[in-house]
JSON list of C-alpha atoms in Angstrom, two decimals:
[
{"chain": "A", "resi": 14, "resn": "PHE", "atom": "CA", "xyz": [-15.41, 3.55, -8.24]},
{"chain": "A", "resi": 15, "resn": "LEU", "atom": "CA", "xyz": [-16.46, 6.84, -9.84]},
{"chain": "A", "resi": 16, "resn": "ILE", "atom": "CA", "xyz": [-15.14, 8.20, -13.13]},
{"chain": "A", "resi": 17, "resn": "LYS", "atom": "CA", "xyz": [-16.13, 10.86, -15.63]},
{"chain": "A", "resi": 18, "resn": "PRO", "atom": "CA", "xyz": [-17.67, 9.80, -18.97]},
{"chain": "A", "resi": 19, "resn": "GLU", "atom": "CA", "xyz": [-15.16, 9.78, -21.83]},
{"chain": "A", "resi": 20, "resn": "GLN", "atom": "CA", "xyz": [-17.11, 12.33, -23.87]},
{"chain": "A", "resi": 21, "resn": "GLN", "atom": "CA", "xyz": [-17.08, 15.02, -21.15]},
{"chain": "A", "resi": 22, "resn": "MET", "atom": "CA", "xyz": [-14.43, 17.70, -20.75]},
{"chain": "A", "resi": 23, "resn": "PHE", "atom": "CA", "xyz": [-13.18, 18.23, -17.21]},
{"chain": "A", "resi": 24, "resn": "ASN", "atom": "CA", "xyz": [-14.93, 21.60, -16.84]},
{"chain": "A", "resi": 25, "resn": "GLN", "atom": "CA", "xyz": [-18.25, 19.96, -17.78]},
{"chain": "A", "resi": 26, "resn": "VAL", "atom": "CA", "xyz": [-18.18, 17.30, -15.07]},
{"chain": "A", "resi": 27, "resn": "THR", "atom": "CA", "xyz": [-20.66, 17.50, -12.20]},
{"chain": "A", "resi": 28, "resn": "ALA", "atom": "CA", "xyz": [-21.23, 15.13, -9.29]},
{"chain": "A", "resi": 29, "resn": "SER", "atom": "CA", "xyz": [-24.33, 13.66, -10.95]},
{"chain": "A", "resi": 30, "resn": "SER", "atom": "CA", "xyz": [-22.59, 13.12, -14.30]},
{"chain": "A", "resi": 31, "resn": "LEU", "atom": "CA", "xyz": [-19.99, 10.76, -12.83]},
{"chain": "A", "resi": 32, "resn": "MET", "atom": "CA", "xyz": [-20.32, 7.09, -13.71]},
{"chain": "A", "resi": 33, "resn": "LYS", "atom": "CA", "xyz": [-20.18, 4.40, -11.02]},
{"chain": "A", "resi": 34, "resn": "LEU", "atom": "CA", "xyz": [-18.58, 1.08, -11.97]},
{"chain": "A", "resi": 35, "resn": "ASP", "atom": "CA", "xyz": [-17.35, -2.04, -10.24]},
{"chain": "A", "resi": 36, "resn": "PHE", "atom": "CA", "xyz": [-13.85, -3.40, -10.84]},
{"chain": "A", "resi": 37, "resn": "ALA", "atom": "CA", "xyz": [-15.18, -5.72, -13.55]},
{"chain": "A", "resi": 38, "resn": "GLY", "atom": "CA", "xyz": [-16.55, -2.78, -15.53]},
{"chain": "A", "resi": 39, "resn": "ASN", "atom": "CA", "xyz": [-20.23, -3.29, -14.71]},
{"chain": "A", "resi": 40, "resn": "LYS", "atom": "CA", "xyz": [-22.26, -0.08, -14.47]},
{"chain": "A", "resi": 41, "resn": "LEU", "atom": "CA", "xyz": [-23.71, 0.61, -11.04]},
{"chain": "A", "resi": 42, "resn": "SER", "atom": "CA", "xyz": [-25.43, 3.86, -12.04]},
{"chain": "A", "resi": 43, "resn": "ALA", "atom": "CA", "xyz": [-27.90, 4.88, -14.73]},
{"chain": "A", "resi": 44, "resn": "ASN", "atom": "CA", "xyz": [-25.47, 7.25, -16.45]},
{"chain": "A", "resi": 45, "resn": "PRO", "atom": "CA", "xyz": [-25.57, 6.50, -20.22]},
{"chain": "A", "resi": 46, "resn": "GLY", "atom": "CA", "xyz": [-21.98, 7.67, -20.77]},
{"chain": "A", "resi": 47, "resn": "LYS", "atom": "CA", "xyz": [-19.12, 5.59, -22.13]},
{"chain": "A", "resi": 48, "resn": "ILE", "atom": "CA", "xyz": [-15.64, 4.97, -20.77]},
{"chain": "A", "resi": 49, "resn": "SER", "atom": "CA", "xyz": [-12.30, 4.41, -22.43]},
{"chain": "A", "resi": 50, "resn": "PRO", "atom": "CA", "xyz": [-11.06, 0.79, -22.45]},
{"chain": "A", "resi": 51, "resn": "ALA", "atom": "CA", "xyz": [-8.02, 2.07, -20.53]},
{"chain": "A", "resi": 52, "resn": "THR", "atom": "CA", "xyz": [-10.29, 2.93, -17.58]},
{"chain": "A", "resi": 53, "resn": "MET", "atom": "CA", "xyz": [-10.45, -0.70, -16.52]},
{"chain": "A", "resi": 54, "resn": "ILE", "atom": "CA", "xyz": [-6.69, -1.11, -16.76]},
{"chain": "A", "resi": 55, "resn": "ILE", "atom": "CA", "xyz": [-5.44, 2.12, -15.23]},
{"chain": "A", "resi": 56, "resn": "HIS", "atom": "CA", "xyz": [-8.07, 3.36, -12.79]},
{"chain": "A", "resi": 57, "resn": "ALA", "atom": "CA", "xyz": [-9.82, 0.12, -11.84]},
{"chain": "A", "resi": 58, "resn": "GLY", "atom": "CA", "xyz": [-6.57, -1.84, -11.86]},
{"chain": "A", "resi": 59, "resn": "ILE", "atom": "CA", "xyz": [-4.71, 0.49, -9.51]},
{"chain": "A", "resi": 60, "resn": "LEU", "atom": "CA", "xyz": [-7.67, 1.10, -7.20]},
{"chain": "A", "resi": 61, "resn": "GLU", "atom": "CA", "xyz": [-8.25, -2.63, -6.86]},
{"chain": "A", "resi": 62, "resn": "GLY", "atom": "CA", "xyz": [-4.55, -3.42, -6.50]},
{"chain": "A", "resi": 63, "resn": "ARG", "atom": "CA", "xyz": [-3.72, -0.65, -4.00]},
{"chain": "A", "resi": 64, "resn": "SER", "atom": "CA", "xyz": [-6.28, -0.66, -1.20]},
{"chain": "A", "resi": 65, "resn": "ASP", "atom": "CA", "xyz": [-4.62, 2.40, 0.39]},
{"chain": "A", "resi": 66, "resn": "LEU", "atom": "CA", "xyz": [-5.57, 4.58, -2.59]},
{"chain": "A", "resi": 67, "resn": "ASN", "atom": "CA", "xyz": [-8.92, 6.20, -3.36]},
{"chain": "A", "resi": 68, "resn": "ALA", "atom": "CA", "xyz": [-8.05, 8.48, -6.28]},
{"chain": "A", "resi": 69, "resn": "VAL", "atom": "CA", "xyz": [-6.14, 7.91, -9.53]},
{"chain": "A", "resi": 70, "resn": "PHE", "atom": "CA", "xyz": [-5.43, 10.75, -11.98]},
{"chain": "A", "resi": 71, "resn": "HIS", "atom": "CA", "xyz": [-4.16, 9.89, -15.46]},
{"chain": "A", "resi": 72, "resn": "THR", "atom": "CA", "xyz": [-3.11, 12.84, -17.62]},
{"chain": "A", "resi": 73, "resn": "HIS", "atom": "CA", "xyz": [-1.29, 13.62, -20.85]},
{"chain": "A", "resi": 74, "resn": "SER", "atom": "CA", "xyz": [-0.08, 17.19, -20.40]},
{"chain": "A", "resi": 75, "resn": "THR", "atom": "CA", "xyz": [2.54, 18.55, -22.77]},
{"chain": "A", "resi": 76, "resn": "ALA", "atom": "CA", "xyz": [5.05, 18.66, -19.92]},
{"chain": "A", "resi": 77, "resn": "ASN", "atom": "CA", "xyz": [4.53, 15.18, -18.51]},
{"chain": "A", "resi": 78, "resn": "VAL", "atom": "CA", "xyz": [4.39, 13.55, -21.96]},
{"chain": "A", "resi": 79, "resn": "ALA", "atom": "CA", "xyz": [7.65, 15.30, -22.85]},
{"chain": "A", "resi": 80, "resn": "LEU", "atom": "CA", "xyz": [9.23, 14.16, -19.59]},
{"chain": "A", "resi": 81, "resn": "SER", "atom": "CA", "xyz": [8.00, 10.60, -20.15]},
{"chain": "A", "resi": 82, "resn": "SER", "atom": "CA", "xyz": [10.10, 10.52, -23.33]},
{"chain": "A", "resi": 83, "resn": "LEU", "atom": "CA", "xyz": [13.35, 11.61, -21.64]},
{"chain": "A", "resi": 84, "resn": "LYS", "atom": "CA", "xyz": [15.93, 8.96, -20.74]},
{"chain": "A", "resi": 85, "resn": "CYS", "atom": "CA", "xyz": [16.88, 10.92, -17.61]},
{"chain": "A", "resi": 86, "resn": "GLY", "atom": "CA", "xyz": [13.35, 10.84, -16.19]},
{"chain": "A", "resi": 87, "resn": "LEU", "atom": "CA", "xyz": [12.40, 13.34, -13.50]},
{"chain": "A", "resi": 88, "resn": "LEU", "atom": "CA", "xyz": [15.52, 15.03, -12.15]},
{"chain": "A", "resi": 89, "resn": "PRO", "atom": "CA", "xyz": [15.79, 16.47, -8.60]},
{"chain": "A", "resi": 90, "resn": "ILE", "atom": "CA", "xyz": [16.79, 19.90, -9.92]},
{"chain": "A", "resi": 91, "resn": "ASN", "atom": "CA", "xyz": [14.45, 22.02, -7.78]},
{"chain": "A", "resi": 92, "resn": "GLN", "atom": "CA", "xyz": [12.54, 21.74, -4.53]},
{"chain": "A", "resi": 93, "resn": "HIS", "atom": "CA", "xyz": [9.29, 20.73, -6.25]},
{"chain": "A", "resi": 94, "resn": "ALA", "atom": "CA", "xyz": [11.01, 17.87, -8.06]},
{"chain": "A", "resi": 95, "resn": "ILE", "atom": "CA", "xyz": [12.74, 16.77, -4.86]},
{"chain": "A", "resi": 96, "resn": "ARG", "atom": "CA", "xyz": [9.33, 16.61, -3.17]},
{"chain": "A", "resi": 97, "resn": "VAL", "atom": "CA", "xyz": [8.19, 14.23, -5.90]},
{"chain": "A", "resi": 98, "resn": "HIS", "atom": "CA", "xyz": [11.12, 12.24, -7.30]},
{"chain": "A", "resi": 99, "resn": "TYR", "atom": "CA", "xyz": [11.61, 9.78, -4.43]},
{"chain": "A", "resi": 100, "resn": "ARG", "atom": "CA", "xyz": [7.96, 8.72, -4.71]},
{"chain": "A", "resi": 101, "resn": "THR", "atom": "CA", "xyz": [8.03, 8.21, -8.49]},
{"chain": "A", "resi": 102, "resn": "GLY", "atom": "CA", "xyz": [8.00, 4.95, -10.42]},
{"chain": "A", "resi": 103, "resn": "TYR", "atom": "CA", "xyz": [8.52, 4.32, -14.15]},
{"chain": "A", "resi": 104, "resn": "HIS", "atom": "CA", "xyz": [6.52, 2.14, -16.51]},
{"chain": "A", "resi": 105, "resn": "ALA", "atom": "CA", "xyz": [7.88, 1.08, -19.91]},
{"chain": "A", "resi": 106, "resn": "PHE", "atom": "CA", "xyz": [5.67, 1.62, -22.96]},
{"chain": "A", "resi": 107, "resn": "HIS", "atom": "CA", "xyz": [4.04, -1.62, -24.12]},
{"chain": "A", "resi": 108, "resn": "GLY", "atom": "CA", "xyz": [1.36, -0.09, -26.34]},
{"chain": "A", "resi": 109, "resn": "TRP", "atom": "CA", "xyz": [-2.02, 1.30, -25.36]},
{"chain": "A", "resi": 110, "resn": "GLU", "atom": "CA", "xyz": [-3.30, 0.20, -21.95]},
{"chain": "A", "resi": 111, "resn": "PHE", "atom": "CA", "xyz": [-6.21, -1.82, -23.34]},
{"chain": "A", "resi": 112, "resn": "ASP", "atom": "CA", "xyz": [-5.27, -5.40, -22.34]},
{"chain": "A", "resi": 113, "resn": "MET", "atom": "CA", "xyz": [-6.23, -6.80, -18.95]},
{"chain": "A", "resi": 114, "resn": "ASP", "atom": "CA", "xyz": [-2.80, -8.34, -18.41]},
{"chain": "A", "resi": 115, "resn": "ALA", "atom": "CA", "xyz": [-1.41, -4.79, -18.32]},
{"chain": "A", "resi": 116, "resn": "ARG", "atom": "CA", "xyz": [-3.07, -4.24, -14.92]},
{"chain": "A", "resi": 117, "resn": "GLN", "atom": "CA", "xyz": [-0.48, -6.13, -12.92]},
{"chain": "A", "resi": 118, "resn": "LYS", "atom": "CA", "xyz": [2.39, -4.58, -14.86]},
{"chain": "A", "resi": 119, "resn": "LEU", "atom": "CA", "xyz": [1.11, -1.12, -13.91]},
{"chain": "A", "resi": 120, "resn": "ILE", "atom": "CA", "xyz": [0.69, -2.06, -10.26]},
{"chain": "A", "resi": 121, "resn": "ASP", "atom": "CA", "xyz": [4.19, -3.53, -10.18]},
{"chain": "A", "resi": 122, "resn": "SER", "atom": "CA", "xyz": [5.66, -0.40, -11.79]},
{"chain": "A", "resi": 123, "resn": "LEU", "atom": "CA", "xyz": [3.83, 1.89, -9.36]},
{"chain": "A", "resi": 124, "resn": "GLY", "atom": "CA", "xyz": [4.96, -0.10, -6.33]},
{"chain": "A", "resi": 125, "resn": "ASP", "atom": "CA", "xyz": [4.39, 1.90, -3.13]},
{"chain": "A", "resi": 126, "resn": "ASN", "atom": "CA", "xyz": [4.70, 5.23, -4.94]},
{"chain": "A", "resi": 127, "resn": "LEU", "atom": "CA", "xyz": [2.11, 7.92, -5.63]},
{"chain": "A", "resi": 128, "resn": "PHE", "atom": "CA", "xyz": [3.56, 8.97, -9.00]},
{"chain": "A", "resi": 129, "resn": "LEU", "atom": "CA", "xyz": [4.11, 6.89, -12.13]},
{"chain": "A", "resi": 130, "resn": "VAL", "atom": "CA", "xyz": [5.81, 8.16, -15.27]},
{"chain": "A", "resi": 131, "resn": "MET", "atom": "CA", "xyz": [4.41, 6.14, -18.16]},
{"chain": "A", "resi": 132, "resn": "ARG", "atom": "CA", "xyz": [7.23, 6.13, -20.70]},
{"chain": "A", "resi": 133, "resn": "ASN", "atom": "CA", "xyz": [6.27, 7.62, -24.09]},
{"chain": "A", "resi": 134, "resn": "HIS", "atom": "CA", "xyz": [2.72, 8.11, -22.79]},
{"chain": "A", "resi": 135, "resn": "GLY", "atom": "CA", "xyz": [2.00, 10.40, -19.83]},
{"chain": "A", "resi": 136, "resn": "ALA", "atom": "CA", "xyz": [1.62, 10.12, -16.08]},
{"chain": "A", "resi": 137, "resn": "ILE", "atom": "CA", "xyz": [-0.42, 8.69, -13.23]},
{"chain": "A", "resi": 138, "resn": "VAL", "atom": "CA", "xyz": [-0.77, 10.48, -9.89]},
{"chain": "A", "resi": 139, "resn": "CYS", "atom": "CA", "xyz": [-2.52, 8.77, -6.98]},
{"chain": "A", "resi": 140, "resn": "GLY", "atom": "CA", "xyz": [-3.77, 9.74, -3.55]},
{"chain": "A", "resi": 141, "resn": "ARG", "atom": "CA", "xyz": [-5.55, 8.50, -0.47]},
{"chain": "A", "resi": 142, "resn": "THR", "atom": "CA", "xyz": [-8.16, 11.15, -1.26]},
{"chain": "A", "resi": 143, "resn": "ILE", "atom": "CA", "xyz": [-9.14, 13.23, -4.29]},
{"chain": "A", "resi": 144, "resn": "ALA", "atom": "CA", "xyz": [-7.69, 16.24, -2.50]},
{"chain": "A", "resi": 145, "resn": "GLU", "atom": "CA", "xyz": [-4.31, 14.58, -2.05]},
{"chain": "A", "resi": 146, "resn": "ALA", "atom": "CA", "xyz": [-4.15, 13.37, -5.66]},
{"chain": "A", "resi": 147, "resn": "PHE", "atom": "CA", "xyz": [-5.13, 16.79, -7.01]},
{"chain": "A", "resi": 148, "resn": "VAL", "atom": "CA", "xyz": [-2.58, 18.72, -4.97]},
{"chain": "A", "resi": 149, "resn": "GLU", "atom": "CA", "xyz": [0.19, 16.18, -5.62]},
{"chain": "A", "resi": 150, "resn": "HIS", "atom": "CA", "xyz": [-0.60, 16.35, -9.34]},
{"chain": "A", "resi": 151, "resn": "HIS", "atom": "CA", "xyz": [-0.08, 20.11, -9.18]},
{"chain": "A", "resi": 152, "resn": "TYR", "atom": "CA", "xyz": [3.42, 19.67, -7.72]},
{"chain": "A", "resi": 153, "resn": "PHE", "atom": "CA", "xyz": [4.26, 16.91, -10.18]},
{"chain": "A", "resi": 154, "resn": "GLU", "atom": "CA", "xyz": [3.19, 19.03, -13.15]},
{"chain": "A", "resi": 155, "resn": "PHE", "atom": "CA", "xyz": [5.17, 22.00, -11.85]},
{"chain": "A", "resi": 156, "resn": "ALA", "atom": "CA", "xyz": [8.27, 19.80, -11.60]},
{"chain": "A", "resi": 157, "resn": "CYS", "atom": "CA", "xyz": [7.75, 18.50, -15.15]},
{"chain": "A", "resi": 158, "resn": "ARG", "atom": "CA", "xyz": [7.24, 21.98, -16.62]},
{"chain": "A", "resi": 159, "resn": "ALA", "atom": "CA", "xyz": [10.27, 23.38, -14.80]},
{"chain": "A", "resi": 160, "resn": "GLN", "atom": "CA", "xyz": [12.51, 20.56, -16.04]},
{"chain": "A", "resi": 161, "resn": "ILE", "atom": "CA", "xyz": [11.37, 20.88, -19.67]},
{"chain": "A", "resi": 162, "resn": "ALA", "atom": "CA", "xyz": [11.88, 24.66, -19.49]},
{"chain": "A", "resi": 163, "resn": "ALA", "atom": "CA", "xyz": [15.36, 24.26, -17.98]},
{"chain": "A", "resi": 164, "resn": "LEU", "atom": "CA", "xyz": [16.41, 21.71, -20.61]},
{"chain": "A", "resi": 165, "resn": "SER", "atom": "CA", "xyz": [15.10, 23.90, -23.43]},
{"chain": "A", "resi": 166, "resn": "ALA", "atom": "CA", "xyz": [17.33, 26.74, -22.21]},
{"chain": "A", "resi": 167, "resn": "GLY", "atom": "CA", "xyz": [20.58, 24.86, -22.71]},
{"chain": "A", "resi": 168, "resn": "GLY", "atom": "CA", "xyz": [20.35, 21.10, -22.35]},
{"chain": "A", "resi": 169, "resn": "MET", "atom": "CA", "xyz": [21.75, 18.78, -19.69]},
{"chain": "A", "resi": 170, "resn": "ASP", "atom": "CA", "xyz": [25.15, 20.50, -19.62]},
{"chain": "A", "resi": 171, "resn": "GLN", "atom": "CA", "xyz": [23.58, 23.69, -18.27]},
{"chain": "A", "resi": 172, "resn": "LEU", "atom": "CA", "xyz": [21.61, 22.08, -15.43]},
{"chain": "A", "resi": 173, "resn": "ILE", "atom": "CA", "xyz": [22.72, 22.68, -11.85]},
{"chain": "A", "resi": 174, "resn": "LEU", "atom": "CA", "xyz": [22.12, 19.35, -10.15]},
{"chain": "A", "resi": 175, "resn": "PRO", "atom": "CA", "xyz": [22.41, 19.42, -6.34]},
{"chain": "A", "resi": 176, "resn": "SER", "atom": "CA", "xyz": [25.00, 17.09, -4.86]},
{"chain": "A", "resi": 177, "resn": "PRO", "atom": "CA", "xyz": [23.86, 13.62, -3.71]},
{"chain": "A", "resi": 178, "resn": "ASP", "atom": "CA", "xyz": [24.26, 14.73, -0.07]},
{"chain": "A", "resi": 179, "resn": "VAL", "atom": "CA", "xyz": [22.05, 17.78, -0.59]},
{"chain": "A", "resi": 180, "resn": "ILE", "atom": "CA", "xyz": [19.45, 15.73, -2.46]},
{"chain": "A", "resi": 181, "resn": "GLU", "atom": "CA", "xyz": [19.43, 13.17, 0.35]},
{"chain": "A", "resi": 182, "resn": "TYR", "atom": "CA", "xyz": [19.04, 15.88, 3.00]},
{"chain": "A", "resi": 183, "resn": "ALA", "atom": "CA", "xyz": [16.32, 17.74, 1.09]},
{"chain": "A", "resi": 184, "resn": "THR", "atom": "CA", "xyz": [14.50, 14.45, 0.51]},
{"chain": "A", "resi": 185, "resn": "SER", "atom": "CA", "xyz": [14.56, 13.75, 4.25]},
{"chain": "A", "resi": 186, "resn": "GLN", "atom": "CA", "xyz": [13.15, 17.24, 4.82]},
{"chain": "A", "resi": 187, "resn": "ALA", "atom": "CA", "xyz": [10.37, 16.56, 2.32]},
{"chain": "A", "resi": 188, "resn": "ARG", "atom": "CA", "xyz": [9.54, 13.24, 3.98]},
{"chain": "A", "resi": 189, "resn": "LYS", "atom": "CA", "xyz": [9.36, 14.89, 7.41]},
{"chain": "A", "resi": 190, "resn": "HIS", "atom": "CA", "xyz": [7.26, 17.78, 6.12]},
{"chain": "A", "resi": 191, "resn": "LEU", "atom": "CA", "xyz": [4.81, 15.55, 4.25]},
{"chain": "A", "resi": 192, "resn": "ALA", "atom": "CA", "xyz": [4.43, 13.26, 7.27]},
{"chain": "A", "resi": 193, "resn": "GLY", "atom": "CA", "xyz": [2.90, 16.21, 9.13]},
{"chain": "A", "resi": 194, "resn": "VAL", "atom": "CA", "xyz": [0.63, 17.37, 6.32]},
{"chain": "A", "resi": 195, "resn": "THR", "atom": "CA", "xyz": [-3.01, 16.27, 6.22]},
{"chain": "A", "resi": 196, "resn": "GLU", "atom": "CA", "xyz": [-4.29, 14.49, 3.13]},
{"chain": "A", "resi": 197, "resn": "GLU", "atom": "CA", "xyz": [-6.03, 17.71, 2.07]},
{"chain": "A", "resi": 198, "resn": "GLY", "atom": "CA", "xyz": [-2.96, 19.84, 2.67]},
{"chain": "A", "resi": 199, "resn": "ARG", "atom": "CA", "xyz": [-3.09, 23.60, 2.99]},
{"chain": "A", "resi": 200, "resn": "ASP", "atom": "CA", "xyz": [-4.37, 24.26, -0.54]},
{"chain": "A", "resi": 201, "resn": "TRP", "atom": "CA", "xyz": [-7.55, 22.22, -0.86]},
{"chain": "A", "resi": 202, "resn": "GLY", "atom": "CA", "xyz": [-9.88, 24.60, 0.97]},
{"chain": "A", "resi": 203, "resn": "ALA", "atom": "CA", "xyz": [-8.85, 27.51, -1.25]},
{"chain": "A", "resi": 204, "resn": "LEU", "atom": "CA", "xyz": [-9.15, 25.33, -4.37]},
{"chain": "A", "resi": 205, "resn": "MET", "atom": "CA", "xyz": [-12.69, 24.28, -3.44]},
{"chain": "A", "resi": 206, "resn": "LYS", "atom": "CA", "xyz": [-13.63, 27.92, -2.89]},
{"chain": "A", "resi": 207, "resn": "HIS", "atom": "CA", "xyz": [-12.22, 28.77, -6.31]},
{"chain": "A", "resi": 208, "resn": "ALA", "atom": "CA", "xyz": [-14.12, 25.87, -7.91]},
{"chain": "A", "resi": 209, "resn": "ARG", "atom": "CA", "xyz": [-17.43, 26.96, -6.35]},
{"chain": "A", "resi": 210, "resn": "ASN", "atom": "CA", "xyz": [-16.90, 30.51, -7.60]},
{"chain": "A", "resi": 211, "resn": "THR", "atom": "CA", "xyz": [-15.87, 29.43, -11.10]},
{"chain": "A", "resi": 212, "resn": "PHE", "atom": "CA", "xyz": [-18.14, 26.39, -11.64]},
{"chain": "A", "resi": 213, "resn": "PRO", "atom": "CA", "xyz": [-21.02, 26.85, -9.16]},
{"chain": "A", "resi": 214, "resn": "ASP", "atom": "CA", "xyz": [-22.95, 23.79, -10.38]},
{"chain": "A", "resi": 215, "resn": "PHE", "atom": "CA", "xyz": [-20.17, 21.17, -10.17]},
{"chain": "A", "resi": 216, "resn": "GLU", "atom": "CA", "xyz": [-21.52, 19.67, -6.93]},
{"chain": "A", "resi": 217, "resn": "GLU", "atom": "CA", "xyz": [-25.00, 19.10, -8.34]}
]
């Protein structure tokens, strides 16, 4: 699998700077970079354990870390959250993901989902392709930010939560819509154009 070196920021990554590793952590490329110990637990563990996936994003944004600390988890309070919530698993905090026995715990928590809220930690978003994982991460982050903003405006008492029947119907709509969407979706082409304009050397 490919992964960026730990010491690189995302906007510094190019195709040639990516490191290639096997699932045991052996380097398969000449890149001198280093990886976080968590790489072998989170990325390698999930990619090896879920053969249907080819991309694993692990992030610690302000919004998803805040959401990971909420007892209520991700609430279906808007259409973006409804698109995501039925495909979201939860993983209890056991400490840093440095121990190899944490691999199976992560895979079990993820189940058949694409999204995993890591309690008191952050989030994992997966995809069959990089395009799918990137676009799904966008929707997940939007849902997290919207929920944190709504809660900050007045707490749980002020939230308008759709009825269970409406949530069930909207979820069925989301399932039907996503079944007809390609892995790249409608946004990936525009995003690649934007990336080439903003970071013209990223494919080198």
